[in-house]
Coordinates of C-alpha atoms and ligand atoms in Angstrom, one line a residue:
X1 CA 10.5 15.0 -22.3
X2 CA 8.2 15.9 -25.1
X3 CA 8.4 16.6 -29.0
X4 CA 6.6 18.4 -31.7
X5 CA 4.3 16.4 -34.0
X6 CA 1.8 17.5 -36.7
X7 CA -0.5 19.9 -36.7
X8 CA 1.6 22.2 -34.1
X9 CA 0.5 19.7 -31.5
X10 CA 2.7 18.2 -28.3
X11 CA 3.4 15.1 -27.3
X12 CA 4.2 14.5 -23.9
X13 CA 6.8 11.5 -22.8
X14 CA 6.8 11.7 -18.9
X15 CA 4.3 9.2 -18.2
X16 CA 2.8 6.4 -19.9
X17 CA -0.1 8.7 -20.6
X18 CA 1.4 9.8 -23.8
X19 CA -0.3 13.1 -24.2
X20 CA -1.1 14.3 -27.3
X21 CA -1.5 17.9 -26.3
X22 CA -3.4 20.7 -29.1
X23 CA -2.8 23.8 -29.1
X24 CA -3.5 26.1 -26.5
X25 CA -5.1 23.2 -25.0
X26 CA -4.7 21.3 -21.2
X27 CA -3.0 17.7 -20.9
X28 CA -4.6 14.9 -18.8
X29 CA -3.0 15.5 -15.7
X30 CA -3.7 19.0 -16.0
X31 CA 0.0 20.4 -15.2
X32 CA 0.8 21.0 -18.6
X33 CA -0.1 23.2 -21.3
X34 CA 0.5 23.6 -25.2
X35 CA 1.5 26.9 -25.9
X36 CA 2.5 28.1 -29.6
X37 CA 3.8 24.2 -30.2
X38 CA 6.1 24.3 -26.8
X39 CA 4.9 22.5 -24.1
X40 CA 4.8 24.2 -21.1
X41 CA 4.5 22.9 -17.2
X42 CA 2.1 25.5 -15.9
X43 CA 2.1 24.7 -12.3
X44 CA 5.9 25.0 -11.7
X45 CA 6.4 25.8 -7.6
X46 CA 2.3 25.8 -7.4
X47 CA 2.1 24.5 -4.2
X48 CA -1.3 23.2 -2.7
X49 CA 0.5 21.4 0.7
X50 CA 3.7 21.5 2.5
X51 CA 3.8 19.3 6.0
X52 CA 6.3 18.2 8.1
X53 CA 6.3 14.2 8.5
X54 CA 7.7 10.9 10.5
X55 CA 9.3 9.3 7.5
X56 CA 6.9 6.2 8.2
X57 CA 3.8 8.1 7.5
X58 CA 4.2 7.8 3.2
X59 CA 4.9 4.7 4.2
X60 CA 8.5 4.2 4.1
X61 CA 9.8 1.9 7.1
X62 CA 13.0 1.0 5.7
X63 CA 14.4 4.3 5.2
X64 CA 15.6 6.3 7.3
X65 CA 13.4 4.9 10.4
X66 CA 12.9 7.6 12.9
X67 CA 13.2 10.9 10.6
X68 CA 11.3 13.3 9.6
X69 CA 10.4 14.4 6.1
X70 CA 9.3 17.7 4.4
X71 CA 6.2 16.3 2.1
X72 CA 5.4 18.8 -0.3
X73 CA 2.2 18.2 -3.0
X74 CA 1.7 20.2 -5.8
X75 CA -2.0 20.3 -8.5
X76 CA -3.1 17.9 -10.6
X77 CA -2.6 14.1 -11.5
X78 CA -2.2 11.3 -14.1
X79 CA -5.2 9.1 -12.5
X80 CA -8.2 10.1 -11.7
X81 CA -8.7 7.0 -9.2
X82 CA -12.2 7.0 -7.9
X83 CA -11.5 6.4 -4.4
X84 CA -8.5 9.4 -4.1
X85 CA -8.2 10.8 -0.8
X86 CA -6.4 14.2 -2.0
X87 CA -9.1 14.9 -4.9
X88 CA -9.3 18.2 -3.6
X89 CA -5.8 19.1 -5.1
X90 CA -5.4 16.2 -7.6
X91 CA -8.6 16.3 -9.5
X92 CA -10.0 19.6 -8.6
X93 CA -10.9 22.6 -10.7
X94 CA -8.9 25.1 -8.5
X95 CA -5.9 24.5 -10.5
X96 CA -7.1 27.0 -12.4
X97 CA -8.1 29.7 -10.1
X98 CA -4.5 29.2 -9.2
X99 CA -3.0 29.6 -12.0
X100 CA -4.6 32.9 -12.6
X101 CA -3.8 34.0 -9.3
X102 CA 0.0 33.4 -10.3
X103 CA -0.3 35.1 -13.4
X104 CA -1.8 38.5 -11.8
X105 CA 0.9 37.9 -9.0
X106 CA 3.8 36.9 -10.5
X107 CA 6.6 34.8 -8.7
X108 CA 5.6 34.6 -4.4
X109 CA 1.7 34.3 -3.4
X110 CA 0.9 30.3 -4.2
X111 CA 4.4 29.8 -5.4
X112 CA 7.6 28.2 -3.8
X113 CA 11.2 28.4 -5.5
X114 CA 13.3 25.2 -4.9
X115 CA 15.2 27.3 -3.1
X116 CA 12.5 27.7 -0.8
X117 CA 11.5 24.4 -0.3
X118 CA 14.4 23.1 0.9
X119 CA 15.5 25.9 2.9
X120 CA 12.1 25.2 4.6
X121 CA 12.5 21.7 5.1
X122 CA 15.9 22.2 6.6
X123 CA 14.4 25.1 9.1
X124 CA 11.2 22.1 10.1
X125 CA 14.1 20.1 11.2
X126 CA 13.6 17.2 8.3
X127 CA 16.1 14.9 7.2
X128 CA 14.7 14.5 4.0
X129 CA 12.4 16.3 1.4
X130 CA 9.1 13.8 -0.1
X131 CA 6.7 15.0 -3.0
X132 CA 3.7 13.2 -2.2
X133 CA 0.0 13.9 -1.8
X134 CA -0.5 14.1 -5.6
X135 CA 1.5 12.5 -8.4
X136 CA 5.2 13.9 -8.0
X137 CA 6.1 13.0 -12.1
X138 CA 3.6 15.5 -13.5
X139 CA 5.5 18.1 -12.2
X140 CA 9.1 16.6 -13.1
X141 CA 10.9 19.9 -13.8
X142 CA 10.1 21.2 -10.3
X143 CA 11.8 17.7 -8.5
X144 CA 14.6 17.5 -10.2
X145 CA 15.2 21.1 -9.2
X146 CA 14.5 21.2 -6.0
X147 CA 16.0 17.2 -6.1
X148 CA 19.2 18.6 -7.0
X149 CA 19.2 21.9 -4.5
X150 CA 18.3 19.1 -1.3
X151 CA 20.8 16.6 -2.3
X152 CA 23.5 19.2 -2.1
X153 CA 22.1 20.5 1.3
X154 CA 22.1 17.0 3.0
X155 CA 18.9 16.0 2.4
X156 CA 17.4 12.8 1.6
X157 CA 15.0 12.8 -1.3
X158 CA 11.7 10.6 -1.9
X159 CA 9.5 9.8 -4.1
X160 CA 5.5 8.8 -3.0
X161 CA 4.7 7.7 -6.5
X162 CA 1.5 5.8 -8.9
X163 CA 4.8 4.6 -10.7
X164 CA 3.2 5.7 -14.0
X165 CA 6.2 7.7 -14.8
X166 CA 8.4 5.6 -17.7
X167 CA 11.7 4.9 -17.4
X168 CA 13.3 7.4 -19.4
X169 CA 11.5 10.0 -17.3
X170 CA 12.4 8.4 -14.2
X171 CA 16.1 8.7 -15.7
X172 CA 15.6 12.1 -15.5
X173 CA 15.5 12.6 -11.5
X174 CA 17.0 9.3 -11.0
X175 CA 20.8 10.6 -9.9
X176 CA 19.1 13.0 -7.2
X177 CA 16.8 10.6 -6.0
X178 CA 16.9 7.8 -3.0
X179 CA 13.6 6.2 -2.3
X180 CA 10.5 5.2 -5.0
X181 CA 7.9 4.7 -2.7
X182 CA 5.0 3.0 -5.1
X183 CA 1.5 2.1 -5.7
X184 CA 1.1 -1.6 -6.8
X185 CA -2.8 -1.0 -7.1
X186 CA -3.4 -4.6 -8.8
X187 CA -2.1 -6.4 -11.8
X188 CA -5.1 -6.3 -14.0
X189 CA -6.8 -3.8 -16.6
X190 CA -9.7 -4.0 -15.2
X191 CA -8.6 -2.1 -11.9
X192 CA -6.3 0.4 -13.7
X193 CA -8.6 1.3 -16.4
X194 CA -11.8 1.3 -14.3
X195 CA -11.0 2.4 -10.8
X196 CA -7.7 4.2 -12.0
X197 CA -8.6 5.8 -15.2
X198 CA -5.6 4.4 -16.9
X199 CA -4.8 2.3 -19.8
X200 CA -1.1 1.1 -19.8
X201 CA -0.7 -0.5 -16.4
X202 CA 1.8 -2.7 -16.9
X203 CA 3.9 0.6 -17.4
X204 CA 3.8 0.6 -13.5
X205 CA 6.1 -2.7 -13.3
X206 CA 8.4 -2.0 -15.8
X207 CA 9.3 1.5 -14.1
X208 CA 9.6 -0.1 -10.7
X209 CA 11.9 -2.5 -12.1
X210 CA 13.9 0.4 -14.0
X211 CA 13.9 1.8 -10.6
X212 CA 15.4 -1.0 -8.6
X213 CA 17.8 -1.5 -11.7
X214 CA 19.2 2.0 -11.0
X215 CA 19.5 1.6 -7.1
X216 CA 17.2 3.5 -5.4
X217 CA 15.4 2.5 -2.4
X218 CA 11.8 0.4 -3.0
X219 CA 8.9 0.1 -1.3
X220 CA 5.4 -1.3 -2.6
X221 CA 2.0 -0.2 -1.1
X222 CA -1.3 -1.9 -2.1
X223 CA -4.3 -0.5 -0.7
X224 CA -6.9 -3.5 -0.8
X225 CA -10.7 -2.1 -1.8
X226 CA -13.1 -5.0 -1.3
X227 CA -14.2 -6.5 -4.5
X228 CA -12.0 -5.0 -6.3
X229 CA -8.6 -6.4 -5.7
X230 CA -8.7 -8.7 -3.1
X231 CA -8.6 -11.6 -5.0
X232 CA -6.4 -14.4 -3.9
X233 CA -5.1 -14.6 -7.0
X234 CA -4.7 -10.8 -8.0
X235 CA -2.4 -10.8 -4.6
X236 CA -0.5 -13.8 -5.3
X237 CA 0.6 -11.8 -9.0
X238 CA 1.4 -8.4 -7.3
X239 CA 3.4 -10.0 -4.5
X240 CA 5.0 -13.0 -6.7
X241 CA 6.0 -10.3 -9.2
X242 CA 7.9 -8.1 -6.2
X243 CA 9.8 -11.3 -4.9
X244 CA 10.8 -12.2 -8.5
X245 CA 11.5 -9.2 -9.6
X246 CA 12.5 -6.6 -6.5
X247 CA 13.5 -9.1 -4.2
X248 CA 12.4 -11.2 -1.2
X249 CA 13.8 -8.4 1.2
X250 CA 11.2 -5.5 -0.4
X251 CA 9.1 -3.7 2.0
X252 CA 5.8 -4.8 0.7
X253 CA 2.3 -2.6 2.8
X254 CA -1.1 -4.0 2.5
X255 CA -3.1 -1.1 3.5
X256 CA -7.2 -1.3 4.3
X257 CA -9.1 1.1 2.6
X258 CA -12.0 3.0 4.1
X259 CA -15.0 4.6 1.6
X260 CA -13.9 8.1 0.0
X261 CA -15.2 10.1 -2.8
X262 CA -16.7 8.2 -5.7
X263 CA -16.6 5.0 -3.3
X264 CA -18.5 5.8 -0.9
X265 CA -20.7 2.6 -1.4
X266 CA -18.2 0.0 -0.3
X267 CA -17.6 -0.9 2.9
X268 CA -13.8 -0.6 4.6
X269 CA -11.7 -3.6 4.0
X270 CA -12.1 -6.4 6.4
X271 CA -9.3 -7.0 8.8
X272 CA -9.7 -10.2 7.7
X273 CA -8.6 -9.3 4.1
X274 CA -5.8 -7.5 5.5
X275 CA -4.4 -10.9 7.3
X276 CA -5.1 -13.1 3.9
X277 CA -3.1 -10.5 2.1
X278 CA -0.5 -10.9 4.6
X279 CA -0.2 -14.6 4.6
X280 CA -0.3 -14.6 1.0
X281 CA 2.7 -12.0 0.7
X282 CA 4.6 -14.6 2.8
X283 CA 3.7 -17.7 0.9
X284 CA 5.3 -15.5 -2.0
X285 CA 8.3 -15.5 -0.4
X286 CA 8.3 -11.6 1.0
X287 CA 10.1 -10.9 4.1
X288 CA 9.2 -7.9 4.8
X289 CA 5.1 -7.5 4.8
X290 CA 3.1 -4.8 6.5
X291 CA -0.1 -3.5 7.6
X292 CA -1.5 0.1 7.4
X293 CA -4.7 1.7 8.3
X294 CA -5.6 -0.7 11.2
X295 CA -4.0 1.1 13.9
X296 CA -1.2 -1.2 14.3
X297 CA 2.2 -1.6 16.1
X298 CA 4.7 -2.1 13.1
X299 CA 7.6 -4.8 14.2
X300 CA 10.5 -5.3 11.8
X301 CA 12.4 -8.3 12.8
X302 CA 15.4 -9.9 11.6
X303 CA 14.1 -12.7 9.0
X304 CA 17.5 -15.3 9.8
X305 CA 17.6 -14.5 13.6
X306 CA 14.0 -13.1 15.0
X307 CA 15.7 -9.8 16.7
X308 CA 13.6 -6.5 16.7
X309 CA 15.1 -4.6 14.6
X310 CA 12.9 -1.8 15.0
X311 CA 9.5 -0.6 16.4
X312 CA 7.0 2.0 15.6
X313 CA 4.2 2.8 17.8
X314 CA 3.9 6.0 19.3
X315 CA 7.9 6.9 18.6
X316 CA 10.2 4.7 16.7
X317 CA 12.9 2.4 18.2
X318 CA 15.4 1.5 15.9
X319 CA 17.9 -1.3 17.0
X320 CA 20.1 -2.0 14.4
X321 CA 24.2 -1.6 13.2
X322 CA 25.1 1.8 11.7
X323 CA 24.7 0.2 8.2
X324 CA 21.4 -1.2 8.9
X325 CA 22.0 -4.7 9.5
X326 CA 21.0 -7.1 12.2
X327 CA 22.6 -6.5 15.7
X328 CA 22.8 -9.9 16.4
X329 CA 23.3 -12.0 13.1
X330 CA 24.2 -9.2 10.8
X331 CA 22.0 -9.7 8.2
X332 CA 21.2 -7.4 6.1
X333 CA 17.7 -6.3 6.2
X334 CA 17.3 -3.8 3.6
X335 CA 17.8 -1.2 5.8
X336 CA 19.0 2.6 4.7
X337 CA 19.8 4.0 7.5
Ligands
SF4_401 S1 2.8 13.9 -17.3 FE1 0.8 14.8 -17.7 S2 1.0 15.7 -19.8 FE2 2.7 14.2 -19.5 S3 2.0 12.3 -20.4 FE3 1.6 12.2 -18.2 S4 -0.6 13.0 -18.0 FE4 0.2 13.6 -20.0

């Protein structure tokens, strides 16, 4: 996923970053380094969080209701979104106090083979393994890997993704992946290149369209930052665009967001918000439309027939056939299970 151009420097294909990486310098997300004209991912099995999970924490609610998941994070990422949560291990300099650490003590200390991993999700009693926490596509090499090593062990596999990764790279992990778990932050510039730090944002769509193409399993989270894009309008794109081009039946989260790091001046999003976004998601045509952060019973119920399908509150009951469909009506209700 990268070639040699002049000069001895690297260019970088993974994400729509496009890194032109110099010698012996650092890319953007800070993962990957050019050495001698090769570029190399430096943080390989650097782990910086490993947590066992209910499934419906990342949030997926249409997969696998009622598991648990291995999320593992690693260093580093692609954005450098103002209001990050985990800037502490995505845009922090301990990367490289890390790194050094590695290099005096060789393969164990900070770092986790695939090997590892899964045989550590399997021994937390998880169904599945997520990378999450940070961007997973920076570190491609390492999912795939450890992708490959859970899929023949049993495991589900997901993705908690900005959706920056392109296409191609997403081909990459594709056949050991199941769920794509992304960010729809907005569907302006403005946001991406402002609050995000990134230019090519339309990147986003066209992977999470490449990724429904290929089968996996979708579901879009926009967390809504007050005057920033909670626009009627800005909503009516993001959510128009899933139902067009996802599908009515996509799980679609509108999650509040509360003041963090560089955002500290703005004030959580109202509830009200939340419940515009909502109605708007359904005026779009979106079956399936969530809320996060607000402390909230989450109801999934059949769209044709109204039965509960499933419930999360303090445990999750799941109501539905073995293949995920209705118990009543049958309908299918996008459902892995
Ligand atoms: S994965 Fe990292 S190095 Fe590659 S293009 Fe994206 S930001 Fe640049």
């Amino acid at each position: 996923m990268w070639e040699k151009v002049e000069n001895n420097y690297v260019k970088c294909k993974i994400c729509h970053n496009q890194c032109l990486i110099s010698p012996g310098s650092v890319s953007r997300c800070t993962s990957r380094m050019n050495v001698n004209g090769k570029m190399e991912l430096e943080t390989y099995g650097l782990i910086s969080s490993l947590a066992s999970d209910p499934i419906e924490k990342k949030p997926l609610y249409h997969f696998h209701p009622g598991t648990r998941v291995f999320s593992v994070g690693g260093w580093g990422c692609n954005f450098t979104c103002l209001h990050c949560q985990n800037w502490e291990i995505s845009q922090s300099s301990k990367r490289e106090e890390i790194i050094n650490l590695r290099k005096g003590l060789g393969v164990g200390g900070y770092c986790v083979s695939p090997e590892e991993l899964v045989d550590l999700a399997i021994q937390n009693n998880c169904q599945g393994l997520s990378w999450t926490y940070n961007e997973p596509a920076i570190w491609l090499e390492y999912t795939i890997e450890s992708a490959m090593l859970a899929k023949q062990r049993g495991l589900y596999t997901a993705y908690v993704t900005n959706g920056y990764i392109t296409p191609e790279g997403l081909d990459q992990i594709a056949p050991w992946l199941d769920a794509f778990r992304v960010d729809l932050k907005s569907f302006d510039d403005e946001f991406y290149s402002r609050i995000c730090g990134v230019k090519n944002w339309w990147g986003i769509y066209e992977t999470t369209k490449h990724a429904s193409e290929l089968g996996l399993h979708i579901e879009a989270v926009t967390n809504i930052i007050p005057g920033k894009n909670d626009s009627d309008d800005n909503l009516k794109k993001i959510t128009g665009w899933i139902a067009e081009n996802l599908g009515e039946d996509t799980p679609w989260h509108v999650t509040r967001f509360f003041p963090y790091n560089k955002l500290q001046d703005l004030p959580p999003t109202p509830v009200e918000t939340i419940l515009k976004a909502v109605k708007i998601g359904k005026e779009e045509g979106l079956n399936f439309v969530y809320t996060g952060n607000m402390g909230e019973t989450a109801l999934t119920e059949c769209p044709r027939c109204s039965t509960l399908a499933v419930k999360r509150d303090d445990h999750i009951e799941v109501n539905l056939n073995p293949d995920g469909t209705c118990t009543l009506c049958g309908r299918d209700l996008n459902i892995v299970y």
